[in-house]
XYZ file of C-alpha atoms in Angstrom:
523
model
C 23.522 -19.137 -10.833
C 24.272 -22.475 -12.299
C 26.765 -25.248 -13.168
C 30.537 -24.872 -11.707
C 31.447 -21.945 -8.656
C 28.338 -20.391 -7.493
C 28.412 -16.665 -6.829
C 25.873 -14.565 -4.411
C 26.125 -11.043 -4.734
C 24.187 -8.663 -2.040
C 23.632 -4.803 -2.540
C 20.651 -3.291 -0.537
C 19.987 0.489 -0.692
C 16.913 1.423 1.189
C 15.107 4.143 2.885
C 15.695 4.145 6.563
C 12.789 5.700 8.400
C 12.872 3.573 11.877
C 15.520 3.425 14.745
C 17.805 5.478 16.261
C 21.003 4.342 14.248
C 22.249 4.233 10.837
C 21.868 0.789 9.275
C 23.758 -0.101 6.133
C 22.404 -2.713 3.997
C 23.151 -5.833 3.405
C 23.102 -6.515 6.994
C 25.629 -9.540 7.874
C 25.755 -11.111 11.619
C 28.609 -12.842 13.425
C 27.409 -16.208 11.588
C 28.026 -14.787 8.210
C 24.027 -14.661 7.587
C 23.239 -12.292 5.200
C 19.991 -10.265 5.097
C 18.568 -7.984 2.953
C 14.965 -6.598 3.860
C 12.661 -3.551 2.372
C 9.898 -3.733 5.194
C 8.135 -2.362 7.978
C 7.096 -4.462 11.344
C 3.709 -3.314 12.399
C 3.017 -6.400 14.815
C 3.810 -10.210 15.218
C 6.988 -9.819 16.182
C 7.870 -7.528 19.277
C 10.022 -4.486 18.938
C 10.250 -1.212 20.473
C 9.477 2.435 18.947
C 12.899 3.018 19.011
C 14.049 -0.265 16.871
C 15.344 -0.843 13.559
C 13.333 -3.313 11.737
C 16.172 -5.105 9.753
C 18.246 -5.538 13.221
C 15.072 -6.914 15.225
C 14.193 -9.415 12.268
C 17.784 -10.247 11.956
C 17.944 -11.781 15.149
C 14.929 -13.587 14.821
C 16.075 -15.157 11.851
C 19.152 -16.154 13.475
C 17.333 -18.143 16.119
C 15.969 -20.476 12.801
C 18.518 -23.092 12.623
C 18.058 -25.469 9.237
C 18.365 -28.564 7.886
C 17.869 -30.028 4.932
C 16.499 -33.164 4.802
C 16.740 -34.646 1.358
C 18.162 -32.929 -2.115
C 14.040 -33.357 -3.317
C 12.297 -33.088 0.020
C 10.823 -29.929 1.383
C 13.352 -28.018 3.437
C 12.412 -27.872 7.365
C 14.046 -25.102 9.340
C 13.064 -24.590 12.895
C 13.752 -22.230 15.248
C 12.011 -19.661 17.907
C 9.556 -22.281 19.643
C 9.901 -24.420 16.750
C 8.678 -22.452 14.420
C 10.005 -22.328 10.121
C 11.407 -19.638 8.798
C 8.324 -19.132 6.407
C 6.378 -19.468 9.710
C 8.212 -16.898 11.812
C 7.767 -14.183 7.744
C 4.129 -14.995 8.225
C 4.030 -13.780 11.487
C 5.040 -10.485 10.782
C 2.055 -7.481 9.995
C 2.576 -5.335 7.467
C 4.822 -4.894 4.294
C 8.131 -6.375 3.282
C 10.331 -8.066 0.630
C 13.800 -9.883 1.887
C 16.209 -11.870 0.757
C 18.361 -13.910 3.563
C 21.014 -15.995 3.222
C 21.618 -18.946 6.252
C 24.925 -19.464 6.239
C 25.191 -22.847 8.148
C 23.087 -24.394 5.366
C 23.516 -22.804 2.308
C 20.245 -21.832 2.125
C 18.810 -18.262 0.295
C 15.739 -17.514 1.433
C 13.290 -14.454 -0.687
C 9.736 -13.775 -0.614
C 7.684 -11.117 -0.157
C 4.033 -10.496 2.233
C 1.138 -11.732 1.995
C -0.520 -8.723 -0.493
C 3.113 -7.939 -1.857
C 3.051 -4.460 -1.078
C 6.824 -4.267 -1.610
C 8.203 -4.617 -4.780
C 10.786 -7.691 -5.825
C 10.992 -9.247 -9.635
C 12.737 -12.195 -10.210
C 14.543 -13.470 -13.566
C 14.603 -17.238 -13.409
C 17.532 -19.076 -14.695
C 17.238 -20.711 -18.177
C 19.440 -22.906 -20.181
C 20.697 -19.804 -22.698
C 20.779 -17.765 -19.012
C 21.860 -19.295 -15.959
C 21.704 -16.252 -14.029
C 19.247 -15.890 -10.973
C 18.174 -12.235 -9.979
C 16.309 -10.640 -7.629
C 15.968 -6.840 -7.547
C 13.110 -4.690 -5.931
C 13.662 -2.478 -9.610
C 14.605 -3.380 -12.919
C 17.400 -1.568 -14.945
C 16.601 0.813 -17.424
C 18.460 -1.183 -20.166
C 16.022 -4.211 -19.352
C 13.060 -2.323 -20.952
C 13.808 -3.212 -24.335
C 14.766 -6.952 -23.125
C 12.254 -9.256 -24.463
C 8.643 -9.184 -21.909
C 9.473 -11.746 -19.553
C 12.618 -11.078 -18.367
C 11.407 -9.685 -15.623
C 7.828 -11.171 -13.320
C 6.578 -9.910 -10.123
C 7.631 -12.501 -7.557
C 4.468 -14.713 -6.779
C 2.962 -15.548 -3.685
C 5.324 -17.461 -1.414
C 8.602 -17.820 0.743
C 11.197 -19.586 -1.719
C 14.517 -21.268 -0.731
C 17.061 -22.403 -2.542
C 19.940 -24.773 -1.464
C 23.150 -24.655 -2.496
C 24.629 -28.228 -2.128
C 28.280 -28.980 -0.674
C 29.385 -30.155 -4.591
C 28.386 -26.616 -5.875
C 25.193 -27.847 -7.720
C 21.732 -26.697 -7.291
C 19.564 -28.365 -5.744
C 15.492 -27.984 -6.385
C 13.763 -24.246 -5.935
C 11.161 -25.020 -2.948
C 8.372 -22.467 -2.710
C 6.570 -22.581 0.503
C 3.135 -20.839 0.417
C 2.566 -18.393 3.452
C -0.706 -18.952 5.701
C -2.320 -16.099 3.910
C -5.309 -14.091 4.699
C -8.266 -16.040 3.010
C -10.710 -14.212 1.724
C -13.389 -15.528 2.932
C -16.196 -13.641 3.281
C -18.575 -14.434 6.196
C -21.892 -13.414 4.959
C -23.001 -12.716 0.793
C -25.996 -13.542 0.059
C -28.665 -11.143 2.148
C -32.069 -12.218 2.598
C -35.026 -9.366 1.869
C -35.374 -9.101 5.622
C -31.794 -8.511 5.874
C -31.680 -5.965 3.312
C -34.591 -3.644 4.718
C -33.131 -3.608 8.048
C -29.857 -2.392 6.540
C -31.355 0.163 5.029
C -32.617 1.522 8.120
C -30.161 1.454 10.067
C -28.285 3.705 7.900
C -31.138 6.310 7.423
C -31.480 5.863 11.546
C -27.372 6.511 11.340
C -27.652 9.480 9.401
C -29.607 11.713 12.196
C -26.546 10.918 15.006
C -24.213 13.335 15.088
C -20.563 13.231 14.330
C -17.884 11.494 17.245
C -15.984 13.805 19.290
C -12.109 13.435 19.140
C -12.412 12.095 23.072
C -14.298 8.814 21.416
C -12.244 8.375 18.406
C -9.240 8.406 20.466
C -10.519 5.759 23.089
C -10.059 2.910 21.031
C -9.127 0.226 23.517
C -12.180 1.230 25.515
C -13.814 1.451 22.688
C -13.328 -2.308 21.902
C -15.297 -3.714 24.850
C -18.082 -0.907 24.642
C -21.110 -1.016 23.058
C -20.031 0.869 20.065
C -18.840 -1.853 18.582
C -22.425 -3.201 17.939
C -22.364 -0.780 15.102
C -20.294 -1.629 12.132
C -19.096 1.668 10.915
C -17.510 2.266 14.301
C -15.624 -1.184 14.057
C -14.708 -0.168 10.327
C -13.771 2.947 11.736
C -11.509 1.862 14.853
C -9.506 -0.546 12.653
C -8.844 2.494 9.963
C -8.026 4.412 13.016
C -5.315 2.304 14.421
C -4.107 1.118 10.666
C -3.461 5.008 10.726
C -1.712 4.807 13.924
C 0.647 1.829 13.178
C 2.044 4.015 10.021
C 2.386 7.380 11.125
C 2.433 7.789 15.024
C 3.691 4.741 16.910
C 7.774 4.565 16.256
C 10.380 6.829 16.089
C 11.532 7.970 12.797
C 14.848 7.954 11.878
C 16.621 11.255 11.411
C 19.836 12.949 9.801
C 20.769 15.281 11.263
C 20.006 17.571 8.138
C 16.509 16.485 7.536
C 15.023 17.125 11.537
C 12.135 19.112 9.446
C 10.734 15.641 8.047
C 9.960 14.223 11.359
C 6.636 17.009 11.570
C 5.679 16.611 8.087
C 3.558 13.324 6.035
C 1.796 13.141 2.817
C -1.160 11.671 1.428
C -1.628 11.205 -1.746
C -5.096 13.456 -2.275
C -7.976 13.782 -4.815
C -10.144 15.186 -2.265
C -12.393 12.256 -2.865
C -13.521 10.019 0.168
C -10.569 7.742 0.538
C -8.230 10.340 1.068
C -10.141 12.561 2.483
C -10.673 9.656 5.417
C -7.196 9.128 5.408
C -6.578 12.707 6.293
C -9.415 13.093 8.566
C -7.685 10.059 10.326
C -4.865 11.239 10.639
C -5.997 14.802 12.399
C -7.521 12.366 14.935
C -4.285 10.520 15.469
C -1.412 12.994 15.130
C -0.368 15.866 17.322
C -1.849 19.508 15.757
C 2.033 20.176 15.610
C 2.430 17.860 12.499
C 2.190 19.397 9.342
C 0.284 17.194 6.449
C 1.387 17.438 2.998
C -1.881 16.443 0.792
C -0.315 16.052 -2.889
C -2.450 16.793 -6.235
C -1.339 16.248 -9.666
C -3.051 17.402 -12.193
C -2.063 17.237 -16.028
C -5.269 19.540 -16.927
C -4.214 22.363 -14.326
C -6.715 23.851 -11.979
C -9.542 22.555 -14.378
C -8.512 18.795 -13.660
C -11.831 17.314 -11.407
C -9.490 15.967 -9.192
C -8.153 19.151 -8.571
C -11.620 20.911 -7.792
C -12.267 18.133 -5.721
C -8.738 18.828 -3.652
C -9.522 22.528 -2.976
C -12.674 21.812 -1.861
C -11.384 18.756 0.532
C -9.018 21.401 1.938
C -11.832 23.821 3.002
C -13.508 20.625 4.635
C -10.192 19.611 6.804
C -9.319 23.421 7.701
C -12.968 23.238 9.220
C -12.453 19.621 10.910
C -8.676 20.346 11.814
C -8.408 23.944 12.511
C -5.411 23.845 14.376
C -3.197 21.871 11.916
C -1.283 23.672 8.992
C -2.480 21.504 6.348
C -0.643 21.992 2.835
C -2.572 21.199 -0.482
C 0.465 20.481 -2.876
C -0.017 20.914 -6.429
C 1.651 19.564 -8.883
C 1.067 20.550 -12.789
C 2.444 18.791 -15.317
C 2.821 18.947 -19.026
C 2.506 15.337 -20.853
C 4.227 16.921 -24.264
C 7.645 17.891 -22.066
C 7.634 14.345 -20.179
C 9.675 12.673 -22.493
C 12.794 11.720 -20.595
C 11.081 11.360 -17.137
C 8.207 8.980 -19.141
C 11.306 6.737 -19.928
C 12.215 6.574 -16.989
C 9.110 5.676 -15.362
C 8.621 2.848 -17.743
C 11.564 1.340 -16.604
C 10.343 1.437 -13.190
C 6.750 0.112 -13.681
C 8.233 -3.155 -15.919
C 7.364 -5.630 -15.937
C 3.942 -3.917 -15.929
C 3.556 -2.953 -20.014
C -0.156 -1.105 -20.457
C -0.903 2.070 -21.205
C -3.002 2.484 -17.851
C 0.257 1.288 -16.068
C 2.196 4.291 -17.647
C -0.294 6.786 -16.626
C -0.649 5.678 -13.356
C 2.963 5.443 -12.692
C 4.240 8.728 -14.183
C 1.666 10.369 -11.497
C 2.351 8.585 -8.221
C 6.457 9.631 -9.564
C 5.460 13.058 -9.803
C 3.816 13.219 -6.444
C 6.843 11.627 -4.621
C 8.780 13.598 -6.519
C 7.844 16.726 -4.185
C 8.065 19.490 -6.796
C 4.831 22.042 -6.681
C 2.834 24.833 -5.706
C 1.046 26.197 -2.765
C -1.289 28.653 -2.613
C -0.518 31.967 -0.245
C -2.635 32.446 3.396
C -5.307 33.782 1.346
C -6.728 30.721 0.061
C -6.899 32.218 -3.174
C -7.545 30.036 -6.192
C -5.371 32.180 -8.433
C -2.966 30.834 -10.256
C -0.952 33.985 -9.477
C -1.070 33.487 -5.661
C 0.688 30.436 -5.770
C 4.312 29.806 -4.392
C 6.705 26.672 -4.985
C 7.102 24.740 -2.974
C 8.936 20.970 -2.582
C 7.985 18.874 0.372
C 10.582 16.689 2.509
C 8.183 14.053 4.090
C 9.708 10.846 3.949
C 5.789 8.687 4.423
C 3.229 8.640 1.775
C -0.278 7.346 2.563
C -1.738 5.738 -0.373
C -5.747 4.710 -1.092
C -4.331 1.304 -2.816
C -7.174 -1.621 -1.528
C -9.819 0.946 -0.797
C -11.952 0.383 -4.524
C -11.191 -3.126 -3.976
C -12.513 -4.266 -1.071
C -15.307 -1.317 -0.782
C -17.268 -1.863 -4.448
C -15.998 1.394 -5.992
C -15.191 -0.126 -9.679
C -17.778 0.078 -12.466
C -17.446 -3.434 -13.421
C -18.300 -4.488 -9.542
C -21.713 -3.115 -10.701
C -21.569 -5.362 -13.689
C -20.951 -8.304 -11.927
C -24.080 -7.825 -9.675
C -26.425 -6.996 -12.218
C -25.305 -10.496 -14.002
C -24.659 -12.436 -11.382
C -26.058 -11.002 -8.463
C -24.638 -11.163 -4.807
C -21.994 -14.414 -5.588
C -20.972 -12.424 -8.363
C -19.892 -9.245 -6.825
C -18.321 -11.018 -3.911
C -16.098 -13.031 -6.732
C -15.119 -10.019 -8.320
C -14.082 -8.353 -4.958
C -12.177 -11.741 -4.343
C -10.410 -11.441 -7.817
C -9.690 -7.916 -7.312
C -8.053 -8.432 -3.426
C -6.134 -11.669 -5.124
C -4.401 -9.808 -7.982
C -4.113 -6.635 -6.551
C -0.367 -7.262 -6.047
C 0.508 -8.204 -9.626
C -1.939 -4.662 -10.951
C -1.021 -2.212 -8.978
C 0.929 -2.671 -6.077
C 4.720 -3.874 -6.891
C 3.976 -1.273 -9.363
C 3.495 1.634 -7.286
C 6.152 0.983 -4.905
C 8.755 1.182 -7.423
C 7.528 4.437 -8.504
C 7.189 6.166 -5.126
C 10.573 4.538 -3.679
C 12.266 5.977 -6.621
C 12.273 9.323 -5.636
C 13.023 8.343 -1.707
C 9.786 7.947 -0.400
C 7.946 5.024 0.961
C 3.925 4.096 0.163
C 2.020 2.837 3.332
C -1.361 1.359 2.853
C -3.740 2.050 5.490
C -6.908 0.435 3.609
C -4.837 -2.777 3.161
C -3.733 -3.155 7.096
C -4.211 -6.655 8.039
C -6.797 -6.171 11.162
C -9.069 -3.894 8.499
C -9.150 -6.503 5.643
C -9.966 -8.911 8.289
C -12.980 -6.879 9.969
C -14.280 -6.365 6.279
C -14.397 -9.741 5.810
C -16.133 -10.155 8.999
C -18.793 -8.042 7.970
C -21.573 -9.085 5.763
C -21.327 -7.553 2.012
C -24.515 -5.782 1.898
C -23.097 -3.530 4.652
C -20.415 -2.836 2.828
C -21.889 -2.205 -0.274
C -26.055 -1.744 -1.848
C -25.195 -1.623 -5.568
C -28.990 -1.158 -5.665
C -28.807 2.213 -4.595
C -27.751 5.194 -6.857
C -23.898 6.024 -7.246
C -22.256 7.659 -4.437
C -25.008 6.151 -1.686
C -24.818 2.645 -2.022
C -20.897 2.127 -3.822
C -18.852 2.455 -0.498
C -21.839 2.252 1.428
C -19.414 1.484 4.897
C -17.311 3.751 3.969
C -19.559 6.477 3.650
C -21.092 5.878 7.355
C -17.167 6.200 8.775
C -17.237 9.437 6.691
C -20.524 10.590 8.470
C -18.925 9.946 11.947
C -15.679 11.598 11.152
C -17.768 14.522 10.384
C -17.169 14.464 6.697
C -20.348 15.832 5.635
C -19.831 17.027 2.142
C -17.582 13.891 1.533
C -20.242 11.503 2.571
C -22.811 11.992 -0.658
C -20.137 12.938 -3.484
C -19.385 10.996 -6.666
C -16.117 9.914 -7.374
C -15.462 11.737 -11.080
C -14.803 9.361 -13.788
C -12.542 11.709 -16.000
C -8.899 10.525 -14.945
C -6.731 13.703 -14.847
C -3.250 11.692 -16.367
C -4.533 9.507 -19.177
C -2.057 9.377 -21.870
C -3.093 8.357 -25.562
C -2.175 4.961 -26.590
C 0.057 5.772 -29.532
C 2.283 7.987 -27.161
C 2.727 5.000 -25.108
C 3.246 2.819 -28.356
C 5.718 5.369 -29.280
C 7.686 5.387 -26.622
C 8.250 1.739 -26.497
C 9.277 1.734 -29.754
């Protein structure tokens, strides 16, 4: 965009997975507004199991009626009991990215939630380039465009106004009312420590919940469980869980009805997603199938892969009555070549090697394409059959290392700097998570039709965390695999996750690629 005619151009293609109609994208109104949205509604704004959450938000929008009240002043728009358009976006719980033109004032709005969980780049206009672009994905030719063609949208809701004599007028970013993270309590006192300490030896003797308790959340929020903070931890997981798998109707062709009893998890067999599918037996009906998806570029040697098989033989114990499908997917690096390219293009503008190797996995996982292993259980290679899955929801561990004190260097940071430190990494970590990993993820799952839902980064859950003081969520004192995840561990314990409760998370990666393969192929 820039000097003479302006031009908007709309194209949406996205996955569909709520209400009981086909929606085409870009969604225009009677007004000639013009919306484009990749997003889920878990709360703030009311809508039924049964709606669509482009349609719902489109009318919402609609009832935010603008004005503009000076070219270099901050555009007000008001609407639904007065509230702004960036007011009514902050409202909304869970992830999204949009872009929505207002007709009446020339006004294109774009921003994204509050952790970015959905992907959107943007290519500011220069003075060489007038062009202004926003795309959730960018082009494979773009990849050997110089670095920073491309960013990550930051934090914000952005207009832009498109004056009556065709110029420009200033880019206004308005900054959402986002989570702070805040932490109540950091710094424990030796008294507070000791009791801690306790309490979780103490917690260790009770015995596991019985699906009757985990179930009764809402009475479970005025009893006296809540005076223990794994159960709180636990609850808000639980209903996380619930928002993303169980509580809307998912939209259906009529020649995919099989979807509708299937979802995957991405699965190491570590704690994270072994919680996550633990969770969801609670939650779901025994009639849903899980899909729990493994790749491995080492085979059945990969420690992630022992890990999965033995996770398996803990949730066929837990949740006997669901058919629960360990997906493996093998891969060889050396034969990679054109689907590497391709995944680079998808991570950008992420550039490192870790981005790569990260990337090419979650693609292969969404991709669908592996191997189960017959009735027997047999770990022979020989016993397995192919096997591509068709669930349209993948449940993914981003936020859990984060905001749980997983990552070697949280360690570091408390050895130097004690208590402050640790909490300023976590901080870091939870404020840049969207710019590392997320945006980056998205595009790689989406890519092959499938949409990434973050339980560990629901909004209730991050808030509870913070609510919690740190040294109950983590005692980097103790040894690894006790006092890393420390929280996390006691949900474990009540979910009945014995084995997971004590294990190590390995550090051998199974998908590390060498750095001059990576050099190579950007070359």
């Amino acid at each position: 965009m820039g000097g003479g005619k302006e031009v908007l151009q709309f194209i949406g293609t996205t996955l569909q997975l709520r209400g009981i109609n086909p929606i085409v994208q870009s969604l225009v109104d009677v007004p000639g507004n013009i919306l484009v949205y990749n997003g889920e509604i878990f709360g703030g704004i009311q809508m039924s199991s049964d709606s669509n959450d482009t349609e719902i938000l489109m009318q919402h929008l609609g009832l935010c009626c603008s004005y503009v009240s000076s070219p270099h002043n901050k555009t007000h728009t008001f609407g639904e009991r007065g509230s702004s358009v960036p007011e009514l976006l902050s409202r909304i719980r869970g992830p999204w990215a949009l872009i929505y033109w207002q007709s009446s004032s020339k006004i294109l709005w774009f921003g994204r939630d509050a952790f970015r969980r959905r992907s959107l780049l943007v290519r500011w206009p220069t003075k060489d380039d007038p062009r202004f672009l926003l795309s959730s994905v960018s082009p494979l030719a773009s990849v050997n465009q110089s670095s920073d063609f491309w960013e990550e949208l930051p934090c914000g809701v952005y207009s832009l106004s498109i004056g009556a004599s065709g110029t420009d007028e200033d880019l206004i970013g308005e900054v959402l009312e986002l989570i702070t993270w805040e932490r109540t309590s950091v710094q424990p006192k030796p008294e507070d420590l000791c009791a801690s300490r306790q309490k979780v030896f103490s917690r260790k003797e009770d015995p596991p919940l019985t699906p009757a308790i985990l179930m009764e959340s809402k009475l479970a929020s005025t009893d006296c469980l809540l005076t223990s903070l794994p159960h709180r931890v636990m609850i808000a997981l639980q209903e996380s869980i619930m928002r993303r798998t169980a509580l809307n109707t998912i939209y259906q062709l009529t020649t995919q009805r099989n979807a509708i009893l299937q979802l995957s998890s991405s699965f190491s067999g570590e704690l994270d997603s072994m919680m996550h599918a633990t969770l969801l037996d609670k939650c779901m009906d025994a009639k849903y199938e899980v899909d729990l998806l493994n790749v491995s570029f080492d085979g059945p040697y990969a420690p992630d892969r022992i890990s999965a098989r033995a996770g398996l033989k803990e949730l066929q114990k837990i949740g006997p009555s669901r058919r629960w499908k360990l997906v493996e997917i093998d891969a060889d690096l050396l034969k990679l070549t054109s689907e590497t390219m391709h995944v680079m293009s998808l991570i950008n503008p992420a550039s490192t090697c870790m981005d790569l190797n990260i990337g090419i996995a979650l693609w292969l996982a969404a991709s669908g394409d592996g191997c189960l292993h017959d009735k027997t259980g047999n770990n022979d290679t020989r016993d397995r059959v192919k096997y591509k899955y068709v669930a349209r929801i993948l449940l993914v561990g981003a936020g859990a290392n984060e905001q749980y004190a997983e990552y070697g260097r949280h360690g570091t940071k408390y050895r130097k700097g004690s208590w402050l430190g640790l909490n300023d990494e976590m901080k870091l970590d939870m404020q840049r998570i969207w710019k590392r990993t997320l945006g980056r993820d998205d595009r790689c799952i989406a890519d092959n039709g499938k949409e990434a839902r973050f339980p560990f980064l629901d909004e209730d859950v991050i808030r509870i965390l913070l609510d919690i003081p740190l040294w109950e969520i983590a005692d980097l004192d103790q040894p690894i695999g006790i006092g890393d995840k420390k929280i996390l561990r006691e949900v474990a314990h009540l979910l009945g996750l014995s084995e997971t409760t004590s294990s190590e998370k390995s550090n051998s990666c199974m998908y590390w690629l060498h750095d001059r393969n990576f050099k190579s192929y950007k070359e």
